[in-house]
XYZ file of C-alpha atoms in Angstrom:
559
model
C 141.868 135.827 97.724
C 144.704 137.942 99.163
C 146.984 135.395 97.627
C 145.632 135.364 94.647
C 146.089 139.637 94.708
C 149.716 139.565 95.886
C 150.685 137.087 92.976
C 148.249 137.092 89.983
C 149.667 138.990 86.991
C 146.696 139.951 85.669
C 146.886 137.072 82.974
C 144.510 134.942 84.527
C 146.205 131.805 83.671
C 147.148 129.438 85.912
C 149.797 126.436 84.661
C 149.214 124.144 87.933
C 152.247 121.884 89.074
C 151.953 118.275 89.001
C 153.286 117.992 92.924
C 152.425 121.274 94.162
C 151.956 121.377 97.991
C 149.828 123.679 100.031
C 152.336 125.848 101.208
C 151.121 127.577 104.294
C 152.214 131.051 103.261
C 150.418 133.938 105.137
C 149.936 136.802 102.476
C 149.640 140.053 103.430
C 146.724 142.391 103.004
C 144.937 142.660 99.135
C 142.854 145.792 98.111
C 140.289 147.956 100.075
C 137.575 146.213 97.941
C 138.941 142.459 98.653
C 139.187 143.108 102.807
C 136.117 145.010 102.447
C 134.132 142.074 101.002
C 136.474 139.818 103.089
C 135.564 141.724 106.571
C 131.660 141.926 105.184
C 131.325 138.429 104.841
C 133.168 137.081 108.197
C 130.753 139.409 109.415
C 126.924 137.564 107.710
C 128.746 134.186 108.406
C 129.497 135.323 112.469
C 125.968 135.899 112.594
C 124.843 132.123 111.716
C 123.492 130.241 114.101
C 126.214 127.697 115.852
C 123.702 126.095 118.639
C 124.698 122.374 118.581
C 122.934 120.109 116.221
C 121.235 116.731 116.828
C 123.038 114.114 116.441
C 121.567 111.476 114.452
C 123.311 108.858 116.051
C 121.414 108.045 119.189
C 122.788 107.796 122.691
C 122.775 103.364 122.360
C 123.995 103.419 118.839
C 126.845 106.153 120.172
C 127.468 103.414 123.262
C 127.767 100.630 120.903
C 130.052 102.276 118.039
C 132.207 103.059 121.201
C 132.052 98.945 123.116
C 132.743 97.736 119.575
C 135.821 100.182 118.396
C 136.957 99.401 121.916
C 137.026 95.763 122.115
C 140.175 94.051 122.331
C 138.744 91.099 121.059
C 137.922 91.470 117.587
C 138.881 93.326 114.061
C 137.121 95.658 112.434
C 137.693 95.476 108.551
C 136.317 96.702 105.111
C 135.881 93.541 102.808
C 137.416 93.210 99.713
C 135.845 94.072 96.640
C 132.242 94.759 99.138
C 130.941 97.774 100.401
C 130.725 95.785 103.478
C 132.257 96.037 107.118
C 133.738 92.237 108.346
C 133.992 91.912 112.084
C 136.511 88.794 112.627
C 137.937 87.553 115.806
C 141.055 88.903 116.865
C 143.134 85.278 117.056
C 142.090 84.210 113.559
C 143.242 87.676 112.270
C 146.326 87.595 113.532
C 146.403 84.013 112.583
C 145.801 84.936 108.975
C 148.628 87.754 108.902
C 150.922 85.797 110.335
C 150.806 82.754 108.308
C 151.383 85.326 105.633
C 154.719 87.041 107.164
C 155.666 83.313 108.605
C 156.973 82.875 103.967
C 160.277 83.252 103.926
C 160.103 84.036 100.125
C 157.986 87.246 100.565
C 159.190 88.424 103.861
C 161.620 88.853 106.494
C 162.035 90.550 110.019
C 163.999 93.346 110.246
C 165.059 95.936 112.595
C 164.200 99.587 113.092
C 167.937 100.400 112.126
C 166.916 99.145 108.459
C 164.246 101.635 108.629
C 166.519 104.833 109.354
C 168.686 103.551 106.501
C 166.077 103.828 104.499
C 165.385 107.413 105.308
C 168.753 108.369 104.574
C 169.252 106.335 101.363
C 166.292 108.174 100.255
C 167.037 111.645 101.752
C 170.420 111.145 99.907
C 168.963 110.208 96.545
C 166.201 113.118 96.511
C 168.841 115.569 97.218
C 171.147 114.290 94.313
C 168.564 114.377 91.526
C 167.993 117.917 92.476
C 171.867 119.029 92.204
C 172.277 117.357 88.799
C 169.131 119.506 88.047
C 166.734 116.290 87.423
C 163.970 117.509 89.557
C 162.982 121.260 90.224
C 162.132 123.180 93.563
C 158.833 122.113 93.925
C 159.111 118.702 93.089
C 161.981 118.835 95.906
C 159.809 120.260 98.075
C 157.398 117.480 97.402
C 159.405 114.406 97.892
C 161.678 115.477 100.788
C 160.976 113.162 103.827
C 158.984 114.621 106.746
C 160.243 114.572 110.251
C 156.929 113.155 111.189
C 157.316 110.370 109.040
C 156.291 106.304 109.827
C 156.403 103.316 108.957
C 154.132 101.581 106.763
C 151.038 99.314 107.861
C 150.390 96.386 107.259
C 146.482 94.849 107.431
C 144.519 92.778 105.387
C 141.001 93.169 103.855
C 138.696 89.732 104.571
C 137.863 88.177 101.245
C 134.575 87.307 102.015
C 133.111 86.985 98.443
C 135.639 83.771 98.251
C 133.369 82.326 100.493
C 131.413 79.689 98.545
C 127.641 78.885 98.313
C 127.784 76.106 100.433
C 129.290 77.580 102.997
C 126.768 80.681 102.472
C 123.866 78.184 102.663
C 125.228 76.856 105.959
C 125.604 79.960 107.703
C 122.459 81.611 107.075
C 121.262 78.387 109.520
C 124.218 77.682 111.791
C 126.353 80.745 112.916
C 129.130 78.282 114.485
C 129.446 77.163 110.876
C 131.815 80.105 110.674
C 134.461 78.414 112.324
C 134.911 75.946 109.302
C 135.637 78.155 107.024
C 139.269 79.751 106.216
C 138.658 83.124 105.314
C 141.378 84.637 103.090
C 142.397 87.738 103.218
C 144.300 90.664 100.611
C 147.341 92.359 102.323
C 147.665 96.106 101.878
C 150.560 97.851 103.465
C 149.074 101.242 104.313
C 151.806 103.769 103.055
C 150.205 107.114 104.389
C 152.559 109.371 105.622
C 155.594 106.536 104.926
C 158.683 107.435 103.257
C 157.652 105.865 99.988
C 154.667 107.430 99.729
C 155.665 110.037 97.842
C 158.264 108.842 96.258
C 155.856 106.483 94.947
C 153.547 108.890 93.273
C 156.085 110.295 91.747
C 157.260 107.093 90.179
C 153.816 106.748 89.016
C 153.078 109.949 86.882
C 155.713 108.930 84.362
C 154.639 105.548 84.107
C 151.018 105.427 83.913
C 150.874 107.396 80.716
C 153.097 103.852 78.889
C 150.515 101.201 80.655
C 147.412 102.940 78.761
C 148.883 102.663 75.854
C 148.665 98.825 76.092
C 146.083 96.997 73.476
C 145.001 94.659 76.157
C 144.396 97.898 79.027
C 140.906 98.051 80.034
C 140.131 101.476 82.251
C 136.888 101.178 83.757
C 133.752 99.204 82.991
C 132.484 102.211 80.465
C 135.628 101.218 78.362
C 135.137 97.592 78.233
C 131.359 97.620 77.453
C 132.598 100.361 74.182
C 135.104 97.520 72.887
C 132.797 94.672 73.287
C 130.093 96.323 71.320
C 132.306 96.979 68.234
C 132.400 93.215 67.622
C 130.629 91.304 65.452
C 131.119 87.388 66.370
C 130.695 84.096 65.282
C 127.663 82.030 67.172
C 129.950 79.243 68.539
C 132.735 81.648 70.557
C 133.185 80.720 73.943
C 134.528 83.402 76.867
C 137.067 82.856 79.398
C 137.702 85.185 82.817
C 140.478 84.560 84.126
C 141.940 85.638 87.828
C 145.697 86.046 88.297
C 146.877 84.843 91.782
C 148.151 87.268 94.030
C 149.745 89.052 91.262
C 151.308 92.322 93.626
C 152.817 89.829 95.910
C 154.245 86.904 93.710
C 156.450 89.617 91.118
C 160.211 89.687 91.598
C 161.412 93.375 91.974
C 164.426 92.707 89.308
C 161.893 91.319 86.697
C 159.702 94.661 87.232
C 162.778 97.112 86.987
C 163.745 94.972 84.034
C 159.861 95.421 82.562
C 160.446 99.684 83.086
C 163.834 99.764 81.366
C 162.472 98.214 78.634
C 159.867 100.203 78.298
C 161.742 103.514 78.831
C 162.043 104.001 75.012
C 157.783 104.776 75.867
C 158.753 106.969 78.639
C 160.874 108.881 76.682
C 158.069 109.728 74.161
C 155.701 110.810 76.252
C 154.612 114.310 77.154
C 154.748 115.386 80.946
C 154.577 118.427 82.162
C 157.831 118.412 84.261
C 161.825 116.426 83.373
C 161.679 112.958 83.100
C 164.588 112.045 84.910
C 167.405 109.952 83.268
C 166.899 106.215 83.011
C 169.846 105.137 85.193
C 168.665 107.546 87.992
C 164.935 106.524 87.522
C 165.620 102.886 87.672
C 167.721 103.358 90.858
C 164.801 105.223 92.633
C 162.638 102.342 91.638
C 164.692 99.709 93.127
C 165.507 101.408 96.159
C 161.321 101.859 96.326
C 160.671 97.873 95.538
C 163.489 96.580 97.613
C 162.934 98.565 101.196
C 158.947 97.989 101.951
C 159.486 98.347 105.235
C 156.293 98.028 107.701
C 155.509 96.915 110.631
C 152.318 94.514 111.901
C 151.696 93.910 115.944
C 154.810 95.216 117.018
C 157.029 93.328 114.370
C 159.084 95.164 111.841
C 158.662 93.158 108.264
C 160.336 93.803 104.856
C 158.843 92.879 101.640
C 161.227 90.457 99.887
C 159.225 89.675 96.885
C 155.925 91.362 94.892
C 154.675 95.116 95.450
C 152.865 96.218 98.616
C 149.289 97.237 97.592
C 149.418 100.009 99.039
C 152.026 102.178 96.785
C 150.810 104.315 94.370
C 152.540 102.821 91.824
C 152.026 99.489 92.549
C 149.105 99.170 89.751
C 150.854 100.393 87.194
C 154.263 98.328 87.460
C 152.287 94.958 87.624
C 150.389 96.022 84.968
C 153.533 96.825 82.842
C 155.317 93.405 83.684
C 151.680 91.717 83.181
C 151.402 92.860 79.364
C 155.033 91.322 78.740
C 153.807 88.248 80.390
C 150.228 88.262 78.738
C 152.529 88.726 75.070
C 154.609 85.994 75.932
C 151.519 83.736 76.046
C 149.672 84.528 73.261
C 153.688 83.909 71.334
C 153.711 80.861 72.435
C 149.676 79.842 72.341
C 149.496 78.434 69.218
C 145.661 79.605 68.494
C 146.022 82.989 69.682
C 144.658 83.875 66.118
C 141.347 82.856 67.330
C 141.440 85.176 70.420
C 138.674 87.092 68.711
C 139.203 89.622 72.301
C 141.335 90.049 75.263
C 140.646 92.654 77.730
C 142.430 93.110 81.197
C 141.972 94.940 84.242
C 144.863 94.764 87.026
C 144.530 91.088 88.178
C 141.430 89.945 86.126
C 140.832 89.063 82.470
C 138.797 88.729 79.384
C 138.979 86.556 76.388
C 136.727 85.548 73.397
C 137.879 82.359 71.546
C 136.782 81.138 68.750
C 137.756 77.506 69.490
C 136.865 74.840 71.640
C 137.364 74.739 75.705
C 139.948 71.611 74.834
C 141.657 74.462 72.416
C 141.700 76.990 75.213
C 142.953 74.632 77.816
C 145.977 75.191 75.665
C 146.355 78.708 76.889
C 145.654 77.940 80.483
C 148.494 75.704 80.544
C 151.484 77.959 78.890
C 150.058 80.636 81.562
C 150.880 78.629 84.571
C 154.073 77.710 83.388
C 155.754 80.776 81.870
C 156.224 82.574 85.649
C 157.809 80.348 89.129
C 155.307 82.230 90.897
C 152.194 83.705 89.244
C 149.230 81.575 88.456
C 145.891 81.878 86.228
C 142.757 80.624 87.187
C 139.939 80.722 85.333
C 136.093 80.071 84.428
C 134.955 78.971 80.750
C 131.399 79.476 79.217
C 129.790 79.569 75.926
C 127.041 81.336 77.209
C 127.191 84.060 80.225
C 130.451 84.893 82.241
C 130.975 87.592 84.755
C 133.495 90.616 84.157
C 134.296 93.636 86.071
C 130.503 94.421 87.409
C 129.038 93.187 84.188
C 127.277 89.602 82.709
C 128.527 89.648 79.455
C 125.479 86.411 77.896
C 124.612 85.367 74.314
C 120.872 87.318 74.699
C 118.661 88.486 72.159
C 120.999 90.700 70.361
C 123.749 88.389 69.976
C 121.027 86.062 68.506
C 120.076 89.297 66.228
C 123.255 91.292 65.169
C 126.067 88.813 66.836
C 126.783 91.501 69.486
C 127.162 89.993 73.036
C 124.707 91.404 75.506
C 125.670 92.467 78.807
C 123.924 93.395 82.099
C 124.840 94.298 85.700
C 126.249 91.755 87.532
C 125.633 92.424 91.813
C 128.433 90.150 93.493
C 126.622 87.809 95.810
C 127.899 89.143 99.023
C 126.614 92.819 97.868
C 124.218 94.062 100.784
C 123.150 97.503 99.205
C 124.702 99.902 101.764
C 123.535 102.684 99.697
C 123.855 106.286 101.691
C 121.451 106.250 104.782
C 118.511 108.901 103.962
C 118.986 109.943 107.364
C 122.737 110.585 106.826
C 123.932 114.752 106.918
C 124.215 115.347 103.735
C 123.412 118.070 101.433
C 120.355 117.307 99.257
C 122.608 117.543 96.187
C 125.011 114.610 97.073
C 121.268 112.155 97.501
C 120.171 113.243 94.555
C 124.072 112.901 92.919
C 124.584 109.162 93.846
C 120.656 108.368 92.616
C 121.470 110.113 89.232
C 125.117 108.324 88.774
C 123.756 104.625 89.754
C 120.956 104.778 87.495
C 123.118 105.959 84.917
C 125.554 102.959 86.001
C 122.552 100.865 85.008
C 121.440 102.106 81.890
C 125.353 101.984 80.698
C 125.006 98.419 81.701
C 122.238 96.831 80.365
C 121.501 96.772 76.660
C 118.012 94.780 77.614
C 115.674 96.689 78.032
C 114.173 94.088 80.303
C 116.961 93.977 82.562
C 117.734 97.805 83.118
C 113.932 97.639 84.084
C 114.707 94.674 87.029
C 117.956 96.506 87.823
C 115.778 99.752 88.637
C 113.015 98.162 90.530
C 115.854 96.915 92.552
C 117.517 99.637 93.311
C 114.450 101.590 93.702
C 113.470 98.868 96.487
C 116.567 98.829 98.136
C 116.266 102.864 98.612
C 112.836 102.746 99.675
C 114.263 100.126 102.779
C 117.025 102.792 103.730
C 114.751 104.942 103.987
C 113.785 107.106 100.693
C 110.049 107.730 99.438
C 109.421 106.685 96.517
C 108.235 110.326 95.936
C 111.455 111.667 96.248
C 113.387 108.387 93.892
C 110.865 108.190 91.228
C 111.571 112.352 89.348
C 115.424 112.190 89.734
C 115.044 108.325 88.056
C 112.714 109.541 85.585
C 114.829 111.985 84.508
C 118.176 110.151 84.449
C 115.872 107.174 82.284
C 115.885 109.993 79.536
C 119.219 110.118 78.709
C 120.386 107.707 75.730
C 122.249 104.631 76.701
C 124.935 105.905 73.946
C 125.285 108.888 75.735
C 126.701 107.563 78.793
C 129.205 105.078 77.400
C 130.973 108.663 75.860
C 133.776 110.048 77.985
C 132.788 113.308 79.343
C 135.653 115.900 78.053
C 137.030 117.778 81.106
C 137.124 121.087 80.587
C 140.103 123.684 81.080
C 140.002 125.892 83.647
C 141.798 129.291 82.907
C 142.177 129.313 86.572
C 140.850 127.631 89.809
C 137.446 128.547 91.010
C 136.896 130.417 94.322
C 136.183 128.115 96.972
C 134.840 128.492 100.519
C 135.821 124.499 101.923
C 133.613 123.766 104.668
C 132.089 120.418 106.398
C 128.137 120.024 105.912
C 125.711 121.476 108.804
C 122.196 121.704 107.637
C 121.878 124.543 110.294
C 123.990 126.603 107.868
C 121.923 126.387 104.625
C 121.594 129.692 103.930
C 125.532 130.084 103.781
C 125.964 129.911 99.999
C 123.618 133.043 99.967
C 125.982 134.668 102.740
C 129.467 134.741 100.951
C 127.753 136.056 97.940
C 125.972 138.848 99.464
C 128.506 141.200 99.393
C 129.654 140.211 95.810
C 128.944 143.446 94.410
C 131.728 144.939 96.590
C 133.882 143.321 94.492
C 131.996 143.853 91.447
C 132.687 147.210 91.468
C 136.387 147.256 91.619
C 138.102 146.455 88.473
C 141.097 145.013 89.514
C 139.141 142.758 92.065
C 136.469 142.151 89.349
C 139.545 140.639 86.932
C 140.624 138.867 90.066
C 137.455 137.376 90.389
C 135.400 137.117 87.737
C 132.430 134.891 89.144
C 131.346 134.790 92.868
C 132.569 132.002 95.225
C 131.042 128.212 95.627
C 130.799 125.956 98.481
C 132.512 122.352 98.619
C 131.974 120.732 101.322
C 134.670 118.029 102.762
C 133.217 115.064 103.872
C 132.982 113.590 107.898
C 134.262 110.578 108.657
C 131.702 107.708 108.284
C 130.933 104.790 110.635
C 133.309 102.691 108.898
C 136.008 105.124 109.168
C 135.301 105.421 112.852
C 135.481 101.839 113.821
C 138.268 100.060 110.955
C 141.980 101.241 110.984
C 145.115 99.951 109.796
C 146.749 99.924 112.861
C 146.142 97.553 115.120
């Protein structure tokens, strides 16, 4: 508030910064009304009561969390692509990474020397685009490296939905079965606090706007259900998903920096709210980015020699630039891509409607795993129900009708419905939030009637188990069931704020309940002062930051 006095014009209008940093600046004192309401309200919230709450975790559970983060022995991981938490032994995890570092094409060792280089190479570059005038104070500010600054992390997310049926079958009556199977994992180089972190995001706000421009981008499940349903199709198309192999890691850096300059003429007409630096400085920030992944795993410093670390901000969006070029190159060369009635990609995976035969298609598959040394397509063929994103797309009962596919949720085997424990401390808005937006995920889903009715007896069963009444499900569900399924495949408009809201950022007690009445008590202090009053035209809300979960307590990317 007392910045917002010392620096507001009156205008009301605030033009926000694409890399604007909390600054830490300690205004001095506003108005007699503002440090009136200010001094009123420290006052109500002083009075709250601060007695220690129960813990919900009980004194076993907290002994157990505490053996298991603490054991030596084992790793601790989120699974890819799951909601779940993979406990694997330590040897085979380190087995895993290192049979990844041990390829000389993607990696090699390097010292902490190549590190500080890095640093300065950076530091040197950052400092130049500012003194030709190619980046402004803030964005300086921004990108400069941090004393505190590490190297990246390297870990690896257990792929356990790769694990097949079988070997499902197997271990639901033989634990030890475990030990036959060769669990995969995705590397991610964890990039917090790194020197390319930010240089990274940066990198990424001028070329994200150029990948969505791409016929084949898909953004989000909403968008690919909207382009499927536009198409009317013969009865004898068969669909393809295809998987691309370790795409991040198996792209050369030259052929991405080649991808970006020629796609610059893109850049170049789109509208950003700060200088697009020139191409030739651009293109040298990007190389010295893809060339000098430098991050360390057990003790070992690695660089990345080949591919982008999952991990960058960026990352996505590069691949996904080189990926169309390669994707166009195909269909050039594929001599039925007339009869690609639909292609539809998201990062590594893909969509396709053909209006051939599988021997046709086969065509496809084969110019794909020849056209790139390094990147490979596998796929799955059907002519009537494939999987895609978290959908079935199927030939149901309104293809038969009106020759639109149908499409349903699809639940990955390996999905164990860790929706939020009902015993969790939470506000009562953030239960009833997450019931509201995964019904709505299910009526966006499922044209069937009959299977957005199995979907919600599902879900409604697996809420009841952790712990819901069905009292307390069945009016939020009823409500959301209301809304049209048209209505949530439309893209909710985000509106404009003239300026930022006033926000008291707190974490959640339930002791404190009655704070939201608290900071507004006094409002009318401010009410009644008309510069404060133009200041503040509406009273102050809560948002609450959120605690670290269980998973975030026992997984981290260090070792």
């Amino acid at each position: 508030m007392r910045c917002k006095y010392q620096f507001d014009d009156g205008s009301n209008k605030f033009i926000p910064h694409p890399f604007q940093q909390k600054t830490g600046y300690n205004p001095s004192l506003a108005n007699n009304a503002i440090e009136d309401y200010i001094f009123a309200t420290k006052i109500e919230i002083g009075k709250l009561n601060t007695k220690k709450i129960k813990s919900n975790i009980s004194i076993k559970e907290k002994i157990a969390l505490s053996t298991l983060r603490n054991n030596k022995n084992i790793i601790i991981k989120k699974a890819d692509k799951n909601s779940s938490t993979v406990i694997l032994d330590k040897d085979k995890y380190d087995k895993l990474a290192m049979d990844h570092l041990n390829d000389p094409i993607h990696y090699e060792q390097v010292d902490k020397s190549d590190f500080e280089e890095l640093i300065k190479i950076l530091n040197e570059k950052i400092n130049n685009l500012y003194r030709k005038s190619y980046i402004d104070d803030t964005t300086l500010k921004y990108l400069s490296i941090p004393k505190n600054t590490r190297l990246g992390r390297l870990y690896f997310l257990p792929k356990i939905h790769k694990v097949n049926d079988q070997d499902r079958n197997q271990l639901k009556v033989n634990k030890e079965w475990l030990d036959n199977i060769n669990i995969t994992g995705r590397p991610i180089v964890s990039l917090c606090n790194s020197p390319l972190e930010k240089v990274g995001t940066f990198l990424d706000y001028f070329i994200n706007p150029v990948v969505k421009q791409q016929w084949t981008y898909t953004k989000d499940t909403t968008d690919f259900i909207n382009k499927l349903e536009k198409i009317k199709l013969p009865q004898e198309i068969i669909m393809c998903s295809f998987d691309i192999s370790s795409m991040y890691t198996n792209m050369r850096h030259e052929e991405i920096i080649e991808a970006v300059d020629r796609a610059w003429p893109k850049l170049n007409k789109c509208v950003y709210e700060i200088q697009l630096p020139p191409k030739t400085e651009f293109l040298e920030l990007l190389k010295i980015v893809l060339q000098n992944n430098i991050f360390e795993f057990h003790g070992n410093i690695f660089r990345q020699r080949v591919g982008v670390p999952m991990g960058l901000s960026t990352a996505p969006c590069l691949t996904d630039l080189r990926m169309f070029e390669i994707i166009s190159d195909i269909l050039n060369r594929f001599q039925y891509s007339e009869d690609i009635l639909m292609i539809s990609i998201y990062r590594d995976d893909g969509f396709i409607i053909f209006n051939k035969s599988e021997r046709h298609f086969m065509e496809f598959i084969k110019i794909a795993n020849s056209v790139h040394p390094l990147i490979k397509f596998t796929h799955t063929i059907s002519n009537t129900e494939i999987q895609f994103l978290d959908v079935t797309i199927y030939k149901g009962k309104r293809f038969l009708e009106d020759n639109i596919l149908d499409v349903k949720l699809y639940r990955k085997p390996t999905d164990n419905f860790q929706y939020l424990d009902k015993t969790s401390s939470h506000p009562n808005a953030v239960f009833k939030g997450f019931i509201i937006g995964e019904t709505i995920r299910i009526i966006r889903s499922s044209n069937n009637e009959i299977d957005r009715k199995q979907e919600i007896d599902l879900f409604k069963n697996k809420l009841i188990q952790r712990g819901y009444k069905e009292s307390q499900i069945e009016p939020i569900m009823k409500e959301t069931l209301k809304r049209s399924r048209h209505g949530t495949l439309i893209y909710k408009k985000k509106k404009k704020r003239i300026a930022p809201p006033l926000v008291l950022a707190t974490r959640y007690n339930p002791l404190f309940k009655q704070l939201g009445r608290l900071i507004r008590k006094h409002w009318h202090i401010i009410e009644k002062n008309k510069t404060a009053k133009q200041l503040f035209p509406k009273p102050p809300i809560i948002a609450y930051k959120r605690h670290k979960n269980l998973k975030e307590y026992l997984t981290s990317s260090k070792l």
